[in-house]
mmCIF file of C-alpha atoms in Angstrom:
data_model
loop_
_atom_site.group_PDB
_atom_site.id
_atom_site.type_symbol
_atom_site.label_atom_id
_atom_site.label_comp_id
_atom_site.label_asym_id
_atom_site.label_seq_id
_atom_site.Cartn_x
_atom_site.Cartn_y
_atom_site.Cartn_z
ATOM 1 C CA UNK Z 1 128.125 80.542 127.823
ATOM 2 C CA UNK Z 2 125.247 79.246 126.475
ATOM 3 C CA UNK Z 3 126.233 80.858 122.715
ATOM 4 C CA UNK Z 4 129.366 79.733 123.097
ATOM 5 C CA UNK Z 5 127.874 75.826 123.600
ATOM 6 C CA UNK Z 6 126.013 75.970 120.816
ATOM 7 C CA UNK Z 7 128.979 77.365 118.840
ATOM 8 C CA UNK Z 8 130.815 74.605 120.071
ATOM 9 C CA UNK Z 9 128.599 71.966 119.203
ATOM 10 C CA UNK Z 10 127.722 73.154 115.588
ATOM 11 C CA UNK Z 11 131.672 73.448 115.014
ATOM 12 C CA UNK Z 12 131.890 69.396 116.520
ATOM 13 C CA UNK Z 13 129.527 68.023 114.671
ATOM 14 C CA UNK Z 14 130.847 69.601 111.203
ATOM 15 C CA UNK Z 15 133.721 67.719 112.320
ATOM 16 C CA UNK Z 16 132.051 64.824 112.967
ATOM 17 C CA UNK Z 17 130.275 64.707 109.433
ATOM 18 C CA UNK Z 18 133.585 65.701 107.727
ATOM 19 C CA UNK Z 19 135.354 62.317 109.837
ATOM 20 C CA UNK Z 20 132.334 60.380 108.713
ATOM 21 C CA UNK Z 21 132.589 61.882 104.900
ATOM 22 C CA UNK Z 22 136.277 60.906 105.294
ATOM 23 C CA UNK Z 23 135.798 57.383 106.680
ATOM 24 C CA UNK Z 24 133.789 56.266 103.356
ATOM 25 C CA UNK Z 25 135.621 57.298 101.051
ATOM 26 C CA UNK Z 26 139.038 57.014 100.502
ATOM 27 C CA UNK Z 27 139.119 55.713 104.088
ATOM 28 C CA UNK Z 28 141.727 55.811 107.238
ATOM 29 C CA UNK Z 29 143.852 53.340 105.078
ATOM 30 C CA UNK Z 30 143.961 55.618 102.239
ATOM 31 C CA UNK Z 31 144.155 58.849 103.894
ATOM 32 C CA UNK Z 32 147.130 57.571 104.955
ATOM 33 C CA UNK Z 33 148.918 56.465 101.905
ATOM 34 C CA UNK Z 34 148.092 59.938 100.599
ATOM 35 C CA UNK Z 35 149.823 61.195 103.554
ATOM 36 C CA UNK Z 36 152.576 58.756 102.670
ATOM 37 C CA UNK Z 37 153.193 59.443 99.327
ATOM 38 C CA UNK Z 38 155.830 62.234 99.795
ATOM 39 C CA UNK Z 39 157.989 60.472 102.018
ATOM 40 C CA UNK Z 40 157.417 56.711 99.725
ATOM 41 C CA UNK Z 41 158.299 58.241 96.753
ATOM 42 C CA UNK Z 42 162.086 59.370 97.593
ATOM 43 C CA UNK Z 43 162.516 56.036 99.570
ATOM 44 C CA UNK Z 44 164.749 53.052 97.988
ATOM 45 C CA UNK Z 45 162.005 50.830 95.805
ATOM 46 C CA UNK Z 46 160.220 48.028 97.918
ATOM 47 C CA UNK Z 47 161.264 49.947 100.873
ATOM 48 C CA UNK Z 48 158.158 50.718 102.959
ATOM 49 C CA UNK Z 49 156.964 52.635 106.590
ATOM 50 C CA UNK Z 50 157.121 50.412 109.619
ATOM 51 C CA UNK Z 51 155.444 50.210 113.079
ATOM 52 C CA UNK Z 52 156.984 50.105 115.978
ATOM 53 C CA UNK Z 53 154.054 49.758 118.040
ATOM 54 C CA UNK Z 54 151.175 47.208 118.220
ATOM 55 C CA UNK Z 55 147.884 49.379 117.593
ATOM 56 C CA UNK Z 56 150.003 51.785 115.569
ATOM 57 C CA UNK Z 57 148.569 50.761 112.158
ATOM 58 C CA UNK Z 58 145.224 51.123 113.575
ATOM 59 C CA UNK Z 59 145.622 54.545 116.108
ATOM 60 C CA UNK Z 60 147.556 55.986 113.260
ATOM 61 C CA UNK Z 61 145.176 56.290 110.182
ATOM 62 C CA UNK Z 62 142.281 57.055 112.614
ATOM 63 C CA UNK Z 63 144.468 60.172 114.170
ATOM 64 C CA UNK Z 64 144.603 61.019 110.562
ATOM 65 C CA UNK Z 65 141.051 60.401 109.932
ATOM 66 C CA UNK Z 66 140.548 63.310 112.793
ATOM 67 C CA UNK Z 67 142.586 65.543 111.321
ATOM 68 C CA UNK Z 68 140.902 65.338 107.761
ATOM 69 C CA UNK Z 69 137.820 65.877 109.163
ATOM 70 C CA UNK Z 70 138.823 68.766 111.102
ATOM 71 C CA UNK Z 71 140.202 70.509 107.784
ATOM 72 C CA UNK Z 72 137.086 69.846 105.742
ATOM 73 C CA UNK Z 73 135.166 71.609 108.477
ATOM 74 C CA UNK Z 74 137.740 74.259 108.707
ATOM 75 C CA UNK Z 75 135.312 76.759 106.955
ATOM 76 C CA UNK Z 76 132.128 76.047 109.540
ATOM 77 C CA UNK Z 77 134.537 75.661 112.527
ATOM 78 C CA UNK Z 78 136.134 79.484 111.430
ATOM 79 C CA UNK Z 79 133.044 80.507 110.609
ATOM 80 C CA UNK Z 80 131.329 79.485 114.333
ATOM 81 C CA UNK Z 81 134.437 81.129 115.907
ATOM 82 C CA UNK Z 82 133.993 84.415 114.355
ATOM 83 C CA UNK Z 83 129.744 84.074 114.660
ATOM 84 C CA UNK Z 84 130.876 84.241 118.255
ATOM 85 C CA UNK Z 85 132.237 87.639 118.113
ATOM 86 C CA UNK Z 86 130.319 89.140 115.389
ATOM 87 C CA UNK Z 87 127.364 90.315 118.304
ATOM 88 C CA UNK Z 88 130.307 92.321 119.911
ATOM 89 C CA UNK Z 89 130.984 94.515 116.845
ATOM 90 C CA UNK Z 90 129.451 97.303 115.488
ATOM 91 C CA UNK Z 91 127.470 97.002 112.137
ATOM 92 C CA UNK Z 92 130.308 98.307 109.937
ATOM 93 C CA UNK Z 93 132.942 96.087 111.682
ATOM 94 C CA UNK Z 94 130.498 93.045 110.600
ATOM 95 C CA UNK Z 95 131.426 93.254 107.631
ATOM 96 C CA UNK Z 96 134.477 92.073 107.576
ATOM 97 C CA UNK Z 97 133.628 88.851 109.334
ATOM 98 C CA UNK Z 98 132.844 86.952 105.990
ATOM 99 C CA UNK Z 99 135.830 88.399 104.370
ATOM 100 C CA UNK Z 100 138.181 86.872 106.710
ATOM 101 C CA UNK Z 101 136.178 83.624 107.252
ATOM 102 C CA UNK Z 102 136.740 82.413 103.397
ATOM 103 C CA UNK Z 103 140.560 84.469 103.672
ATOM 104 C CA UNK Z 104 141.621 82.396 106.947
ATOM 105 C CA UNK Z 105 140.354 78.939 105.322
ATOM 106 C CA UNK Z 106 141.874 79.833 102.089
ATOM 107 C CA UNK Z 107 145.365 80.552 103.572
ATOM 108 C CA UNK Z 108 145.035 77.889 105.681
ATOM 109 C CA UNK Z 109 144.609 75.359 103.118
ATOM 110 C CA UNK Z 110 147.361 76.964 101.031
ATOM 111 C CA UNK Z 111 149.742 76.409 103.630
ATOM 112 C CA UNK Z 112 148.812 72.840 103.981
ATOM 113 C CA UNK Z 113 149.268 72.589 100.332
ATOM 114 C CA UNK Z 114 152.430 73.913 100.040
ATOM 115 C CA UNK Z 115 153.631 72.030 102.686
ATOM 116 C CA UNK Z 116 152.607 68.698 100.993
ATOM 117 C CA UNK Z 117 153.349 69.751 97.784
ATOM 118 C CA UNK Z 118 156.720 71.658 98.303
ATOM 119 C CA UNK Z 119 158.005 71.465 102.048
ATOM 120 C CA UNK Z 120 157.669 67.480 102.297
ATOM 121 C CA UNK Z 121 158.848 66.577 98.689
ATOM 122 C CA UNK Z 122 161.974 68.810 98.774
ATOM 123 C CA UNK Z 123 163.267 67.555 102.460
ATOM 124 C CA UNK Z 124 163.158 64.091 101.574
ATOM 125 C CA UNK Z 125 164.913 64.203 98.821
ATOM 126 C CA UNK Z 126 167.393 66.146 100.783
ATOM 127 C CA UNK Z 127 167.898 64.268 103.474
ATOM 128 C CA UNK Z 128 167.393 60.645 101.388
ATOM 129 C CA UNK Z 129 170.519 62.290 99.405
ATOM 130 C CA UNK Z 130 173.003 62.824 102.122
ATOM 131 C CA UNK Z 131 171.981 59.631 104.601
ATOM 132 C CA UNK Z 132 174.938 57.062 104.040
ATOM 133 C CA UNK Z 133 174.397 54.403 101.715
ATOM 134 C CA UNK Z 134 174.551 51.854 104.877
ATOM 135 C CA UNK Z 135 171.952 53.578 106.348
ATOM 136 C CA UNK Z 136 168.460 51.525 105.242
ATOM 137 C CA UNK Z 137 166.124 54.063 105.874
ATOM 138 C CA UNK Z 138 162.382 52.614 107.305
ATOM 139 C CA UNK Z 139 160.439 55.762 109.309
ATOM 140 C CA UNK Z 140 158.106 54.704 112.044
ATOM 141 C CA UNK Z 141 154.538 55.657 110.983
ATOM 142 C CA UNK Z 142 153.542 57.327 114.225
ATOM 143 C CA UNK Z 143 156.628 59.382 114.115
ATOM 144 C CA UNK Z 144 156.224 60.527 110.577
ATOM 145 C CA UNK Z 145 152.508 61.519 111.151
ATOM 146 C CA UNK Z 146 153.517 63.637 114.033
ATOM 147 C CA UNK Z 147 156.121 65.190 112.015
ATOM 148 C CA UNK Z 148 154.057 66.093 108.991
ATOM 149 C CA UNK Z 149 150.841 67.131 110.953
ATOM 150 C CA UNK Z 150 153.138 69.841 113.169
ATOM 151 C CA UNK Z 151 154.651 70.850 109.634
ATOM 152 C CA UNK Z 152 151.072 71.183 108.516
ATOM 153 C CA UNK Z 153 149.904 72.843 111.563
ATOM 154 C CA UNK Z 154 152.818 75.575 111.687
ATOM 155 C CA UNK Z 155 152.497 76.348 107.985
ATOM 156 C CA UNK Z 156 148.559 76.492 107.921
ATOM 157 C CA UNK Z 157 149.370 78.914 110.905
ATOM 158 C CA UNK Z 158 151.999 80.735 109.063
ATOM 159 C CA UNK Z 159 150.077 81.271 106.084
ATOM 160 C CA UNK Z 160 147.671 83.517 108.622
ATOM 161 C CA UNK Z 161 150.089 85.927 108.640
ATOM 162 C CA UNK Z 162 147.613 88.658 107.156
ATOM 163 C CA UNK Z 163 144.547 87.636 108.399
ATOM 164 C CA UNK Z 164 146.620 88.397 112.230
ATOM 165 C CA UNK Z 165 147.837 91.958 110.555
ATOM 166 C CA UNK Z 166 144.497 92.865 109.601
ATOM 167 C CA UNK Z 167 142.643 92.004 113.172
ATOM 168 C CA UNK Z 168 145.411 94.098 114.615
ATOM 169 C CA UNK Z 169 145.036 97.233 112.713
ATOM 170 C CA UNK Z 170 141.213 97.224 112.685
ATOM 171 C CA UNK Z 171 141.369 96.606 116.588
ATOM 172 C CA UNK Z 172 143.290 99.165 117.502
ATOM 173 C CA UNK Z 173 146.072 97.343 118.427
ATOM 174 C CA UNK Z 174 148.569 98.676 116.283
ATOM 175 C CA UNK Z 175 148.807 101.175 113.084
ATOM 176 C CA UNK Z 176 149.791 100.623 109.760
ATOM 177 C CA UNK Z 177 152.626 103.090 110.429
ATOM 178 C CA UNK Z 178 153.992 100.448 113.472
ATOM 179 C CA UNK Z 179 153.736 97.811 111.336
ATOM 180 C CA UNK Z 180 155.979 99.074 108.632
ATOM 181 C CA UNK Z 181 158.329 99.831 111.572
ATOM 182 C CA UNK Z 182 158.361 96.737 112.855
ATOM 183 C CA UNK Z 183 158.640 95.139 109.430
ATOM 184 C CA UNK Z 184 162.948 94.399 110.243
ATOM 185 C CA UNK Z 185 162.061 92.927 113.749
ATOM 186 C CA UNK Z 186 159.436 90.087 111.961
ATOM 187 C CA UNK Z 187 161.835 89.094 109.308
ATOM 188 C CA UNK Z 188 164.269 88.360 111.719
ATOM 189 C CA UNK Z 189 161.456 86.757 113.897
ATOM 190 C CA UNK Z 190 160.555 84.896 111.303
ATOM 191 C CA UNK Z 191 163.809 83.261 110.389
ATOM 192 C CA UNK Z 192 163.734 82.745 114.320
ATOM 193 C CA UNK Z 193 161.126 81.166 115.173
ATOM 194 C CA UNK Z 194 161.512 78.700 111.154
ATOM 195 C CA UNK Z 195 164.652 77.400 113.063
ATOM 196 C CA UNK Z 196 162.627 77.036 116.094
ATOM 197 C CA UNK Z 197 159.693 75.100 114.587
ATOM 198 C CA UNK Z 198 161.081 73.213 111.704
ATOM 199 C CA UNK Z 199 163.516 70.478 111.506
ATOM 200 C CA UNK Z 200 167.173 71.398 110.963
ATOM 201 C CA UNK Z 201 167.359 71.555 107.366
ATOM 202 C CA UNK Z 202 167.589 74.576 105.103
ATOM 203 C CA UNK Z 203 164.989 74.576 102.734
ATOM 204 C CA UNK Z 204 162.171 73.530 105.207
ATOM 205 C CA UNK Z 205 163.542 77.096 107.560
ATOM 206 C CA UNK Z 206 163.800 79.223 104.085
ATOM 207 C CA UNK Z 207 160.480 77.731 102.992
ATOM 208 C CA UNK Z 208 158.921 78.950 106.200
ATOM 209 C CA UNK Z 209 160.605 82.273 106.925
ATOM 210 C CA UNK Z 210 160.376 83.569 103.181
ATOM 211 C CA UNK Z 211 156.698 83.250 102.465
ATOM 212 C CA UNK Z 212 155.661 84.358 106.209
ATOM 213 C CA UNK Z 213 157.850 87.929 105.380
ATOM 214 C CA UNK Z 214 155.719 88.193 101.867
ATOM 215 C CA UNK Z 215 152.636 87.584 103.814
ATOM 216 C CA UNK Z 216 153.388 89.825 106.306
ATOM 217 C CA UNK Z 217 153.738 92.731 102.859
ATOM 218 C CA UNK Z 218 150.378 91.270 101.674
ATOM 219 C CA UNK Z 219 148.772 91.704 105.809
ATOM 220 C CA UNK Z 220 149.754 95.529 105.553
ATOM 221 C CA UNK Z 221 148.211 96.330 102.295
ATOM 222 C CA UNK Z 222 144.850 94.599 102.754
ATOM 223 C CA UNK Z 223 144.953 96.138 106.364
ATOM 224 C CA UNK Z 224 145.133 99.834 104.870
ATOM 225 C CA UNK Z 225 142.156 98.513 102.167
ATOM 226 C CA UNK Z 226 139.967 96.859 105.700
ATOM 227 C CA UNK Z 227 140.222 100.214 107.202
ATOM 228 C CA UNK Z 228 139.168 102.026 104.792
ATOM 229 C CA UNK Z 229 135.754 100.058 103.512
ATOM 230 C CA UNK Z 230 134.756 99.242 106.984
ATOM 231 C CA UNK Z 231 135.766 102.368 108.601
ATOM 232 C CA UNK Z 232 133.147 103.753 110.792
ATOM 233 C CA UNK Z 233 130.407 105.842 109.008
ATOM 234 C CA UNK Z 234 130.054 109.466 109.743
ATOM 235 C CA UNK Z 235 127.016 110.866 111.981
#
């Protein structure tokens, strides 16, 4: 318990610093018009988010401010989390705790990119281009933040596909044999659970399911190269 505190407390106040980092520069106000700028730039010109409620254009860009500062500390946060295990393992099995520390941030971030990038861009166009031209469309800001942070969330999550496949096999859990087996059952999972999680629109579900089956490919080949360079030396 007393590990875990100090784990715990080292992960809260990278956060802290990364909020603070945030908070000078560009700022709640502009962390938010970054967040923006997908949705802004398929709206009608001059048309711009509104708020519904009172303290919304306050609460808002601060909720954002958190969640910046929780990515930029995404590495020391990871890093704490697996520091916590690492006394459980055996020397070889350390090994691959840096490894996946810089793998898990890396996908992570790659999945919030994409999202931003790809996801966000594409379904507003899409959905801008079949609302009815006597709809004036004027998103709440709360609502919008709490849809993009869940996209960002379930694709950050998504794009730890391999990092899961690899704990698995090394555990014990299952065997790279299993997981080829099972390979039909998590595309259709996949697909699933992109229906489940994403809002009813094609090329958000597609642009889920499809990279989370290719990661799932890339999970079972680094898995077979884990075992072998941190398999268990011989006595």
């Amino acid at each position: 318990l007393i590990a875990l505190r100090a784990r715990l407390i080292r992960a809260l106040i990278a956060v802290a610093v990364g909020c603070i980092a945030l908070a000078i520069w560009p700022g709640p106000a502009g962390l938010y018009d970054w967040l923006a700028q997908p949705l802004v730039a398929h709206l009608p010109e001059g048309t711009k988010l509104i708020a519904t409620n009172v303290i919304s254009p306050i609460l808002v860009p601060l909720k954002i401010l958190l969640m910046g500062g929780f990515l930029l500390a995404l590495p020391v946060v990871l890093f704490q989390v697996w520091a916590f295990v690492a006394p459980g393992l055996y020397s070889h099995e350390k090994r691959l705790v840096l490894p996946l520390v810089i793998t898990s941030t890396v996908l992570f971030f790659i999945g919030v990119a994409f999202c931003y990038f790809l996801v966000i861009p594409a379904m507003s166009q899409f959905i801008h281009a079949f609302a009815p031209s006597a709809i004036a469309a004027a998103p709440d800001i709360e609502q919008y933040f709490g849809f993009v942070l869940t996209l960002f969330l379930v694709f950050g999550i998504a794009f730890e596909v391999p990092v899961a496949v690899i704990v698995l096999a090394r555990i014990g859990v299952v065997t790279i044999e299993q997981l080829r087996k099972f390979r039909g059952y998590f595309i259709v999972s996949a697909f699933v659970v992109a229906a489940v999680v994403t809002p009813p629109a094609v090329i958000s579900q597609l642009a889920l399911a499809i990279p989370t089956c290719i990661l799932y490919e890339v999970g079972i080949l680094a898995a077979q190269f884990f075992l072998r360079t941190t398999r268990a030396p011989e006595s």
